[in-house]
Amino acid sequence: MSKVLIIGSGGAGLVSALSAHESGAEVIVASKTLPTRSQTSMAQGGMNAVLGTEDTIENHISDTLNSSAGLGDESRIAFMCERAPEAVRWCNSIGLPFSRNESGEIARRRLGGASAPRACYAQDYTGLKLLHTLYDQCLKAGIEFKNGRFLLNLITDHETNRVLGATFLVIETGEVEEIRADAVILATGGYGNLYGKHSTNSVQASGDGLAAAVRAGARLADMEFVQFHPTALKGSSILISESARGAGGHLLNANKERFTDELAPRDVVARAIHDEMAKSGAVYLDIRHLGEEFITHELPQERKLAQIYEGIDPVHDLILIKPSAHYSMGGIEVNTQCMSSVQGLFAVGECANHKTHGANRLGGNSLLELVVFGRECGNKASEYADMHPAPAVENSQLVKDTNFVRGVMYFTNQIDFYQKQEMLANIFYNNVGLVRDDMGLKAVLGAIRQMQKELPFMGPRDKSKICNTNLVEFIEFGNKIELAEIIVVCAISRVESRGAHYRVDAPQRNDRMFGAHTITWKEDGVLCADFMQ
């Protein structure tokens, strides 16, 4: 029986696991945290699909293309949108408790950038309920989970450009282990936590899979495109779902006046909020007029989050908000088979770039993408593993990574990497955020390269082996620095404004770059970048 290793246990990883299992493969899911703690749980708004006669698949395709600002691939977008109704029906069949309308049909709401209400939802817990439903199905199927495994590197045969498995730090014991497989699926999520306290992401979103992929020879695409969600709580950056605006919530400035179309694409709304905050000093989300009964039934999580993290009740109070880093459009470049430039290495979910989101993701398409491409990816990986079993060859990656972990313990800690991590988050938010320019980007690049030089002086203070989270966080920081350099190099290279990448020194879209993707890779450890169609 062929073996498929899936790294990451969020929605994309679990859908892929079920699909690969159904295709006959032995499946192992390795993850640094528990499946139910995945970032998928924060996808609150819904999953796009055309289910009624008031909408068309052609409109869904058009909305997604328009939102992508010229960087979405029409054929891949069509593939996703055409399979959306089937994806929702599949989720319904495995037990996802969708909200229902008065006729008993799956309820739908309109999210930003959509021309019709097509986001199928489960109150404002859609991602969380999907995640729990998928995990239940995986347990029923007997899929093996290895939790507490922190990805170190992919095992590759460089002569054949073939993946053979991966190495992991077992967090509980401090040992390094390898897992060999015939195919590997990366489903490790995005890199939003580069922005630290200015991100809606959990601390787990450190881009480990992307960093390991580029070290293994894979190519990354469009890494400069990071979506900022318009409405995060001002103090904590906790996400307040687009469903609040989809239900009729208003955005108000400091004078309590509306100033923008609340359901425009996210990049447009986020920049409008940014500009209004600069002018008037504050922006609020107002859902008071929706009424307590509606908020309690349809938006219970938004109310609880505002109460817990900000000490306000949206039934009676305005919600002070700000845009925060939310979603990574860039990721591992994959082909129509979901496979990277490394043979046998597949990627899905936020860590992958299927060229369906382009320069700005349409709200409601993230859960859709992970279901549609998760099912496709699991199937294709299983097929590949069955047809191309990995050779049982000697490989030094396990020895290298064991020596690396031991060596890190000898790093000095003259410099506190937690302080450097906070500094990186702040300069990213200010200079690689909603608004960018050449001078600010180059200043950040200089700071990153200084951090790279200083890394051997930032070692973990905790020198123990057992459950050493300080060690894990230090290695995560190394991954963040590696990706930060790539993101900034891409942002400097793209001298135009498009979607989530807005350059004040080049505010117009450059149509000569229409459809051109920023591709990055490494040769002998040296970062390379180019624009490719």
Coordinates of C-alpha atoms in Angstrom, one line a residue:
M1 CA 0.0 0.0 0.0
S2 CA 1.3 3.5 -0.9
K3 CA 1.9 5.9 1.9
V4 CA 0.9 9.6 1.9
L5 CA 2.3 11.9 4.6
I6 CA 0.2 15.0 5.3
I7 CA 1.9 17.8 7.2
G8 CA -0.6 20.0 8.9
S9 CA -4.0 19.1 10.4
G10 CA -6.2 22.1 9.5
G11 CA -9.1 22.0 7.1
A12 CA -6.9 21.5 4.0
G13 CA -4.9 18.7 5.6
L14 CA -8.0 16.9 6.9
V15 CA -9.8 17.1 3.6
S16 CA -6.7 15.8 1.8
A17 CA -6.4 13.0 4.4
L18 CA -9.9 11.8 3.8
S19 CA -9.5 12.0 0.1
A20 CA -6.2 10.1 0.0
H21 CA -7.6 7.5 2.4
E22 CA -10.7 7.0 0.2
S23 CA -8.3 6.6 -2.8
G24 CA -6.6 3.6 -1.0
A25 CA -3.5 5.1 0.5
E26 CA -2.1 4.7 4.0
V27 CA -2.3 8.2 5.5
I28 CA -0.3 9.7 8.3
V29 CA -1.1 13.3 9.4
A30 CA 1.7 15.0 11.3
S31 CA 1.1 18.3 13.0
K32 CA 2.8 20.6 15.5
T33 CA -0.4 21.2 17.3
L34 CA -3.8 19.5 17.8
P35 CA -6.1 19.5 14.8
T36 CA -8.8 21.4 16.5
R37 CA -6.5 24.4 17.1
S38 CA -6.0 25.0 13.4
Q39 CA -6.4 28.5 11.9
T40 CA -9.4 27.1 9.9
S41 CA -11.4 27.6 13.1
M42 CA -11.2 31.4 12.5
A43 CA -12.8 31.2 9.0
Q44 CA -16.2 32.5 10.3
G45 CA -18.0 34.0 7.3
G46 CA -18.9 31.0 5.1
M47 CA -18.1 29.0 2.0
N48 CA -19.0 30.3 -1.4
A49 CA -21.2 28.2 -3.7
V50 CA -23.9 28.9 -6.2
L51 CA -26.9 27.0 -5.0
G52 CA -29.9 29.0 -6.1
T53 CA -31.4 30.4 -9.3
E54 CA -30.7 34.0 -8.2
D55 CA -27.0 33.5 -8.8
T56 CA -24.8 31.9 -11.5
I57 CA -21.5 30.1 -11.5
E58 CA -20.4 32.6 -14.2
N59 CA -21.0 35.4 -11.7
H60 CA -18.9 33.6 -9.0
I61 CA -16.1 33.2 -11.5
S62 CA -16.3 36.8 -12.5
D63 CA -16.3 38.1 -8.9
T64 CA -13.3 35.9 -8.1
L65 CA -11.4 37.2 -11.2
N66 CA -12.3 40.8 -10.4
S67 CA -11.1 40.5 -6.9
S68 CA -7.8 38.8 -8.0
A69 CA -6.8 42.1 -9.9
G70 CA -5.4 40.4 -12.9
L71 CA -3.4 37.7 -11.1
G72 CA -6.0 34.9 -10.9
D73 CA -5.9 32.0 -13.4
E74 CA -9.3 31.8 -15.1
S75 CA -9.2 28.1 -15.7
R76 CA -8.3 27.3 -12.1
I77 CA -10.8 29.7 -10.8
A78 CA -13.5 28.1 -13.0
F79 CA -12.4 24.7 -11.7
M80 CA -13.0 25.8 -8.1
C81 CA -16.3 27.7 -8.7
E82 CA -17.8 24.9 -10.8
R83 CA -17.1 22.4 -8.1
A84 CA -18.3 24.6 -5.3
P85 CA -21.9 23.3 -5.1
E86 CA -20.6 19.7 -4.9
A87 CA -18.1 20.8 -2.2
V88 CA -20.9 22.3 -0.1
R89 CA -23.1 19.2 -0.6
W90 CA -20.2 17.0 0.4
C91 CA -19.7 19.0 3.6
N92 CA -23.4 18.7 4.3
S93 CA -23.3 15.0 3.8
I94 CA -20.5 14.4 6.3
G95 CA -22.4 16.4 9.0
L96 CA -21.4 20.1 8.8
P97 CA -24.3 21.8 10.6
F98 CA -25.1 24.6 8.1
S99 CA -27.6 27.3 9.2
R100 CA -30.9 27.0 7.4
N101 CA -33.3 29.5 6.0
E102 CA -37.1 29.4 6.5
S103 CA -37.5 26.9 3.7
G104 CA -35.0 24.5 5.3
E105 CA -32.3 25.2 2.6
I106 CA -28.7 26.0 3.4
A107 CA -28.6 29.6 4.4
R108 CA -26.4 32.0 2.4
R109 CA -25.1 35.5 3.0
R110 CA -23.3 38.1 0.8
L111 CA -19.7 38.8 1.6
G112 CA -17.5 41.6 0.3
G113 CA -16.8 41.6 -3.4
A114 CA -19.7 39.2 -4.2
S115 CA -22.5 40.1 -6.5
A116 CA -25.0 37.8 -4.7
P117 CA -25.5 36.1 -1.4
R118 CA -23.6 32.8 -1.9
A119 CA -21.6 32.2 1.3
C120 CA -23.0 29.1 2.9
Y121 CA -22.6 29.4 6.7
A122 CA -23.0 27.8 10.1
Q123 CA -23.8 30.9 12.2
D124 CA -20.4 32.7 12.4
Y125 CA -18.6 29.4 13.3
T126 CA -18.4 28.0 9.8
G127 CA -14.6 27.1 9.8
L128 CA -14.7 25.8 13.4
K129 CA -17.7 23.5 12.7
L130 CA -16.1 22.3 9.5
L131 CA -12.8 21.5 11.3
H132 CA -14.5 19.5 14.0
T133 CA -16.7 17.7 11.4
L134 CA -13.6 16.7 9.3
Y135 CA -11.6 15.6 12.4
D136 CA -14.5 13.3 13.4
Q137 CA -14.6 11.8 10.0
C138 CA -10.8 11.2 10.0
L139 CA -11.0 9.5 13.4
K140 CA -13.9 7.3 12.1
A141 CA -11.7 6.4 9.1
G142 CA -8.9 5.3 11.4
I143 CA -6.4 7.8 10.0
E144 CA -3.2 8.0 12.0
F145 CA -2.3 11.3 13.7
K146 CA 1.1 12.2 15.0
N147 CA 0.6 15.4 16.9
G148 CA 3.3 17.5 18.5
R149 CA 5.6 17.1 15.5
F150 CA 7.3 20.3 14.5
L151 CA 8.4 20.2 10.8
L152 CA 12.2 20.7 10.4
N153 CA 12.9 19.8 6.8
L154 CA 11.7 17.8 3.8
I155 CA 13.8 14.8 2.9
T156 CA 14.7 15.0 -0.8
D157 CA 16.8 13.1 -3.3
H158 CA 18.4 16.0 -5.1
E159 CA 19.6 13.9 -8.0
T160 CA 16.0 13.0 -9.0
N161 CA 14.3 16.1 -7.5
R162 CA 12.1 13.8 -5.5
V163 CA 10.7 14.1 -2.0
L164 CA 11.1 11.1 0.2
G165 CA 9.5 12.3 3.5
A166 CA 10.2 14.8 6.2
T167 CA 12.0 15.3 9.5
F168 CA 10.4 16.5 12.7
L169 CA 11.2 17.6 16.2
V170 CA 9.1 15.5 18.6
I171 CA 8.2 18.4 20.9
E172 CA 7.4 16.1 23.9
T173 CA 10.8 14.3 23.9
G174 CA 13.1 16.7 22.1
E175 CA 14.1 13.9 19.7
V176 CA 14.3 14.3 15.9
E177 CA 12.5 11.7 13.8
E178 CA 12.0 11.0 10.2
I179 CA 8.8 9.9 8.4
R180 CA 9.3 8.4 5.0
A181 CA 6.5 8.4 2.4
D182 CA 5.8 7.9 -1.3
A183 CA 4.1 11.4 -1.5
V184 CA 4.0 14.4 0.9
I185 CA 1.3 17.0 1.1
L186 CA 2.1 20.3 2.8
A187 CA -1.0 21.8 4.5
T188 CA 0.8 23.9 7.0
G189 CA -1.1 27.2 6.6
G190 CA 0.1 30.7 6.0
Y191 CA 2.6 33.1 7.3
G192 CA 0.4 35.8 8.8
N193 CA 2.0 35.7 12.3
L194 CA 5.0 37.5 10.8
Y195 CA 2.9 40.5 11.7
G196 CA 2.6 39.4 15.3
K197 CA 0.0 41.4 17.3
H198 CA -1.1 43.1 14.1
S199 CA -2.4 39.8 12.7
T200 CA -5.7 37.9 13.1
N201 CA -3.6 34.7 12.9
S202 CA -2.6 32.4 15.8
V203 CA 1.0 32.1 16.8
Q204 CA 1.1 28.8 14.9
A205 CA 1.0 30.6 11.5
S206 CA 4.8 31.0 11.2
G207 CA 5.2 29.7 7.6
D208 CA 7.2 26.5 8.5
G209 CA 5.9 24.6 5.5
L210 CA 6.8 27.3 3.0
A211 CA 10.3 27.7 4.5
A212 CA 10.9 24.0 4.4
A213 CA 9.6 23.8 0.8
V214 CA 11.9 26.6 -0.5
R215 CA 14.9 25.0 1.2
A216 CA 14.0 21.7 -0.5
G217 CA 13.9 23.3 -4.0
A218 CA 10.3 24.2 -4.4
R219 CA 9.3 27.5 -5.9
L220 CA 7.1 30.1 -4.2
A221 CA 4.8 32.5 -6.0
D222 CA 3.4 35.9 -5.3
M223 CA 4.7 36.1 -1.7
E224 CA 4.2 39.9 -1.5
F225 CA 0.4 39.6 -1.5
V226 CA -0.9 39.5 2.1
Q227 CA -4.5 40.3 2.6
F228 CA -5.5 42.6 5.5
H229 CA -8.9 42.0 6.9
P230 CA -10.8 45.3 7.3
T231 CA -12.3 44.5 10.7
A232 CA -10.2 43.3 13.5
L233 CA -10.6 44.4 17.1
K234 CA -8.4 47.5 17.6
G235 CA -6.7 46.3 20.8
S236 CA -6.2 42.6 20.2
S237 CA -6.4 42.1 16.4
I238 CA -9.0 39.4 17.0
L239 CA -11.1 38.9 13.8
I240 CA -14.6 40.2 13.5
S241 CA -16.0 38.3 10.6
E242 CA -17.1 39.8 7.3
S243 CA -20.5 38.2 8.1
A244 CA -21.1 41.2 10.4
R245 CA -20.9 43.5 7.4
G246 CA -22.7 41.0 5.2
A247 CA -25.6 41.1 7.6
G248 CA -25.8 44.9 7.3
G249 CA -23.1 46.2 9.7
H250 CA -21.9 49.8 9.1
L251 CA -18.4 51.3 9.2
L252 CA -18.3 54.7 10.9
N253 CA -15.6 57.2 11.3
A254 CA -14.8 59.2 14.4
N255 CA -17.7 61.5 13.6
K256 CA -20.0 58.5 13.5
E257 CA -20.5 58.8 9.7
R258 CA -20.4 56.1 7.1
F259 CA -17.5 56.6 4.6
T260 CA -17.2 53.6 2.3
D261 CA -19.1 50.6 0.7
E262 CA -18.8 48.0 3.5
L263 CA -19.1 45.2 0.9
A264 CA -16.4 46.3 -1.5
P265 CA -13.4 43.9 -2.0
R266 CA -11.3 43.5 1.1
D267 CA -8.3 45.4 -0.1
V268 CA -10.5 48.4 -1.0
V269 CA -12.3 48.5 2.4
A270 CA -9.1 47.9 4.3
R271 CA -7.3 50.9 2.7
A272 CA -10.4 53.1 3.1
I273 CA -10.3 52.3 6.9
H274 CA -6.6 52.9 6.9
D275 CA -7.0 56.3 5.3
E276 CA -10.0 57.2 7.6
M277 CA -8.0 56.3 10.7
A278 CA -5.2 58.6 9.5
K279 CA -7.7 61.5 9.0
S280 CA -10.2 61.1 11.9
G281 CA -8.2 58.8 14.3
A282 CA -10.8 56.0 14.7
V283 CA -13.1 53.7 12.8
Y284 CA -16.0 51.7 14.3
L285 CA -18.1 48.7 13.2
D286 CA -21.7 49.3 14.1
I287 CA -24.1 46.3 14.3
R288 CA -26.4 47.7 17.0
H289 CA -29.2 48.3 14.6
L290 CA -29.4 44.5 13.7
G291 CA -30.9 43.9 17.2
E292 CA -30.0 41.6 20.0
E293 CA -32.1 38.6 18.8
F294 CA -30.4 38.6 15.4
I295 CA -26.9 39.1 16.8
T296 CA -27.4 36.3 19.4
H297 CA -28.6 33.9 16.7
E298 CA -26.5 34.8 13.7
L299 CA -23.4 36.4 15.1
P300 CA -22.9 34.9 18.5
Q301 CA -19.1 34.5 18.2
E302 CA -18.6 38.1 17.2
R303 CA -20.5 39.3 20.3
K304 CA -18.5 36.9 22.6
L305 CA -15.1 38.0 21.1
A306 CA -15.9 41.7 21.5
Q307 CA -17.0 41.1 25.1
I308 CA -14.0 38.9 26.1
Y309 CA -11.2 40.8 24.3
E310 CA -12.4 44.4 24.3
G311 CA -14.9 44.5 27.2
I312 CA -17.8 45.8 25.0
D313 CA -21.1 44.4 24.0
P314 CA -21.9 45.0 20.2
V315 CA -25.6 44.9 21.0
H316 CA -25.2 48.2 22.7
D317 CA -21.7 49.5 21.8
L318 CA -19.7 50.5 18.8
I319 CA -16.8 48.2 18.0
L320 CA -13.4 49.9 17.6
I321 CA -11.6 48.2 14.7
K322 CA -8.5 48.3 12.6
P323 CA -7.3 46.3 9.5
S324 CA -5.0 43.4 10.5
A325 CA -2.9 40.9 8.5
H326 CA -5.2 38.0 7.7
Y327 CA -4.5 35.7 4.8
S328 CA -1.5 34.8 2.7
M329 CA -2.3 34.8 -1.0
G330 CA 1.3 33.9 -1.8
G331 CA 2.5 30.3 -1.3
I332 CA 4.1 27.2 -2.8
E333 CA 3.6 27.2 -6.5
V334 CA 1.7 24.2 -7.6
N335 CA 0.4 22.9 -11.0
T336 CA -3.1 21.7 -11.8
Q337 CA -2.3 18.4 -10.1
C338 CA -1.5 20.3 -6.8
M339 CA 2.1 19.3 -7.1
S340 CA 5.1 21.6 -6.6
S341 CA 8.3 21.8 -8.6
V342 CA 9.6 19.0 -6.4
Q343 CA 8.4 15.6 -7.6
G344 CA 6.0 14.0 -5.1
L345 CA 5.6 17.1 -3.0
F346 CA 2.1 18.5 -3.0
A347 CA 0.6 21.6 -1.3
V348 CA -2.9 22.7 -0.5
G349 CA -4.6 25.3 1.6
E350 CA -3.1 28.6 2.6
C351 CA 0.5 27.4 2.2
A352 CA -0.2 26.7 -1.5
N353 CA -0.7 29.1 -4.5
H354 CA -3.2 27.6 -6.8
K355 CA -3.5 31.0 -8.5
T356 CA -7.2 31.2 -7.5
H357 CA -6.9 34.2 -5.3
G358 CA -4.4 36.3 -7.2
A359 CA -3.7 39.7 -5.7
N360 CA -6.7 39.7 -3.3
R361 CA -8.8 36.8 -2.1
L362 CA -12.6 37.0 -2.4
G363 CA -14.3 36.6 1.0
G364 CA -15.8 33.1 1.3
N365 CA -13.3 31.4 -1.1
S366 CA -10.8 30.2 1.5
L367 CA -12.9 27.4 2.9
L368 CA -14.1 26.6 -0.6
E369 CA -10.5 26.3 -1.9
L370 CA -9.4 24.0 0.9
V371 CA -12.4 21.7 0.3
V372 CA -12.2 21.6 -3.6
F373 CA -8.4 21.4 -3.8
G374 CA -8.1 19.3 -0.7
R375 CA -10.2 16.6 -2.3
E376 CA -8.2 16.9 -5.5
C377 CA -4.9 17.0 -3.8
G378 CA -5.5 13.9 -1.7
N379 CA -6.6 12.0 -4.8
K380 CA -3.6 13.1 -6.9
A381 CA -1.1 12.5 -4.2
S382 CA -2.5 9.0 -3.7
E383 CA -2.3 8.3 -7.4
Y384 CA 1.3 9.6 -7.6
A385 CA 2.3 7.5 -4.6
D386 CA 0.8 4.4 -6.1
M387 CA 2.5 4.9 -9.5
H388 CA 5.8 6.2 -8.1
P389 CA 6.8 4.4 -4.9
A390 CA 9.7 6.2 -3.1
P391 CA 13.0 4.4 -3.3
A392 CA 14.5 3.3 0.1
V393 CA 17.7 5.2 -0.4
E394 CA 20.1 6.5 2.2
N395 CA 19.7 10.2 3.0
S396 CA 21.6 12.4 5.4
Q397 CA 18.7 14.8 6.3
L398 CA 17.9 13.1 9.6
V399 CA 21.6 13.3 10.8
K400 CA 21.8 17.0 9.6
D401 CA 18.7 18.0 11.5
T402 CA 19.6 16.1 14.6
N403 CA 23.0 17.9 14.6
F404 CA 21.2 21.2 14.0
V405 CA 18.9 20.8 17.0
R406 CA 21.9 19.9 19.2
G407 CA 23.9 22.8 17.8
V408 CA 21.2 25.3 18.4
M409 CA 21.6 24.5 22.1
Y410 CA 25.1 25.9 21.9
F411 CA 23.9 29.2 20.5
T412 CA 24.4 32.1 22.9
N413 CA 21.4 34.2 24.0
Q414 CA 23.0 37.5 24.1
I415 CA 20.1 38.9 22.0
D416 CA 16.5 38.2 23.0
F417 CA 14.9 36.9 19.8
Y418 CA 11.4 37.6 21.2
Q419 CA 12.3 41.3 21.1
K420 CA 13.6 41.0 17.6
Q421 CA 10.4 39.1 16.6
E422 CA 8.2 41.9 18.0
M423 CA 10.4 44.4 16.1
L424 CA 10.0 42.4 12.9
A425 CA 6.2 42.4 13.4
N426 CA 6.0 46.1 13.9
I427 CA 8.2 47.1 11.0
F428 CA 6.3 44.7 8.8
Y429 CA 3.0 46.2 9.8
N430 CA 4.2 49.7 9.2
N431 CA 6.2 49.2 6.0
V432 CA 5.1 45.9 4.4
G433 CA 1.4 46.4 5.3
L434 CA -1.5 48.1 3.7
V435 CA 0.7 50.9 2.3
R436 CA 4.3 50.4 1.0
D437 CA 7.0 52.3 -0.7
D438 CA 10.5 51.6 -1.9
M439 CA 12.4 53.4 0.9
G440 CA 10.4 51.7 3.7
L441 CA 10.7 48.2 2.0
K442 CA 14.5 48.5 1.6
A443 CA 14.8 49.6 5.2
V444 CA 13.0 46.5 6.3
L445 CA 15.2 44.3 4.1
G446 CA 18.3 45.8 5.8
A447 CA 16.9 45.0 9.2
I448 CA 16.0 41.4 8.2
R449 CA 19.5 40.8 6.9
Q450 CA 21.0 42.1 10.1
M451 CA 18.8 39.7 12.0
Q452 CA 20.0 36.8 9.9
K453 CA 23.6 37.6 10.8
E454 CA 22.6 37.9 14.5
L455 CA 20.7 34.6 14.7
P456 CA 23.5 32.6 16.2
F457 CA 23.5 35.0 19.1
M458 CA 19.7 34.6 19.8
G459 CA 19.6 31.0 20.9
P460 CA 17.0 29.6 23.3
R461 CA 17.5 30.2 27.0
D462 CA 15.9 26.8 27.8
K463 CA 18.4 24.1 27.2
S464 CA 16.2 21.2 28.2
K465 CA 14.9 18.5 25.7
I466 CA 11.5 17.8 27.1
C467 CA 8.6 20.0 25.8
N468 CA 11.0 22.9 25.0
T469 CA 8.6 25.4 23.5
N470 CA 11.4 28.0 23.7
L471 CA 13.4 25.9 21.2
V472 CA 10.3 25.5 18.9
E473 CA 9.7 29.3 18.9
F474 CA 13.3 30.0 18.1
I475 CA 13.2 27.7 15.0
E476 CA 9.9 29.3 14.0
F477 CA 11.6 32.7 14.2
G478 CA 14.3 31.5 11.9
N479 CA 11.6 30.4 9.4
K480 CA 9.9 33.8 9.7
I481 CA 13.2 35.6 8.9
E482 CA 13.7 33.4 5.9
L483 CA 10.2 34.1 4.6
A484 CA 10.4 37.8 5.5
E485 CA 13.3 38.3 3.2
I486 CA 11.4 36.7 0.3
I487 CA 8.3 38.7 0.9
V488 CA 10.2 42.0 1.0
V489 CA 12.3 41.2 -2.1
C490 CA 9.1 40.4 -4.0
A491 CA 7.4 43.6 -2.8
I492 CA 10.4 45.7 -3.8
S493 CA 10.4 44.1 -7.3
R494 CA 6.7 44.7 -8.0
V495 CA 6.8 48.4 -8.7
E496 CA 3.0 48.9 -9.1
S497 CA -0.2 48.7 -7.1
R498 CA -2.4 45.7 -7.5
G499 CA -4.9 44.2 -5.0
A500 CA -3.3 43.8 -1.5
H501 CA 0.0 45.2 -2.7
Y502 CA -0.3 49.0 -2.7
R503 CA 2.8 51.2 -3.4
V504 CA 2.3 54.9 -2.7
D505 CA 5.3 55.5 -5.0
A506 CA 3.7 53.5 -7.8
P507 CA -0.1 53.8 -7.2
Q508 CA -1.3 52.6 -10.6
R509 CA -1.6 49.0 -11.9
N510 CA 1.1 48.2 -14.5
D511 CA -0.7 46.5 -17.3
R512 CA 2.6 45.3 -18.8
M513 CA 2.8 43.1 -15.8
F514 CA -0.7 41.7 -16.3
G515 CA -0.7 38.1 -15.2
A516 CA 3.0 38.2 -14.2
H517 CA 3.7 36.2 -11.0
T518 CA 6.6 36.8 -8.7
I519 CA 8.5 33.5 -8.5
T520 CA 11.2 32.9 -5.9
W521 CA 13.4 29.9 -5.3
K522 CA 16.9 29.1 -3.9
E523 CA 20.0 27.9 -5.6
D524 CA 22.8 26.7 -3.3
G525 CA 21.1 28.6 -0.5
V526 CA 21.0 31.9 -2.5
L527 CA 17.6 33.6 -3.0
C528 CA 16.6 34.1 -6.6
A529 CA 13.5 35.9 -8.0
D530 CA 11.9 36.6 -11.3
F531 CA 8.6 37.5 -12.9
M532 CA 6.9 34.7 -14.9
Q533 CA 3.6 34.4 -16.7

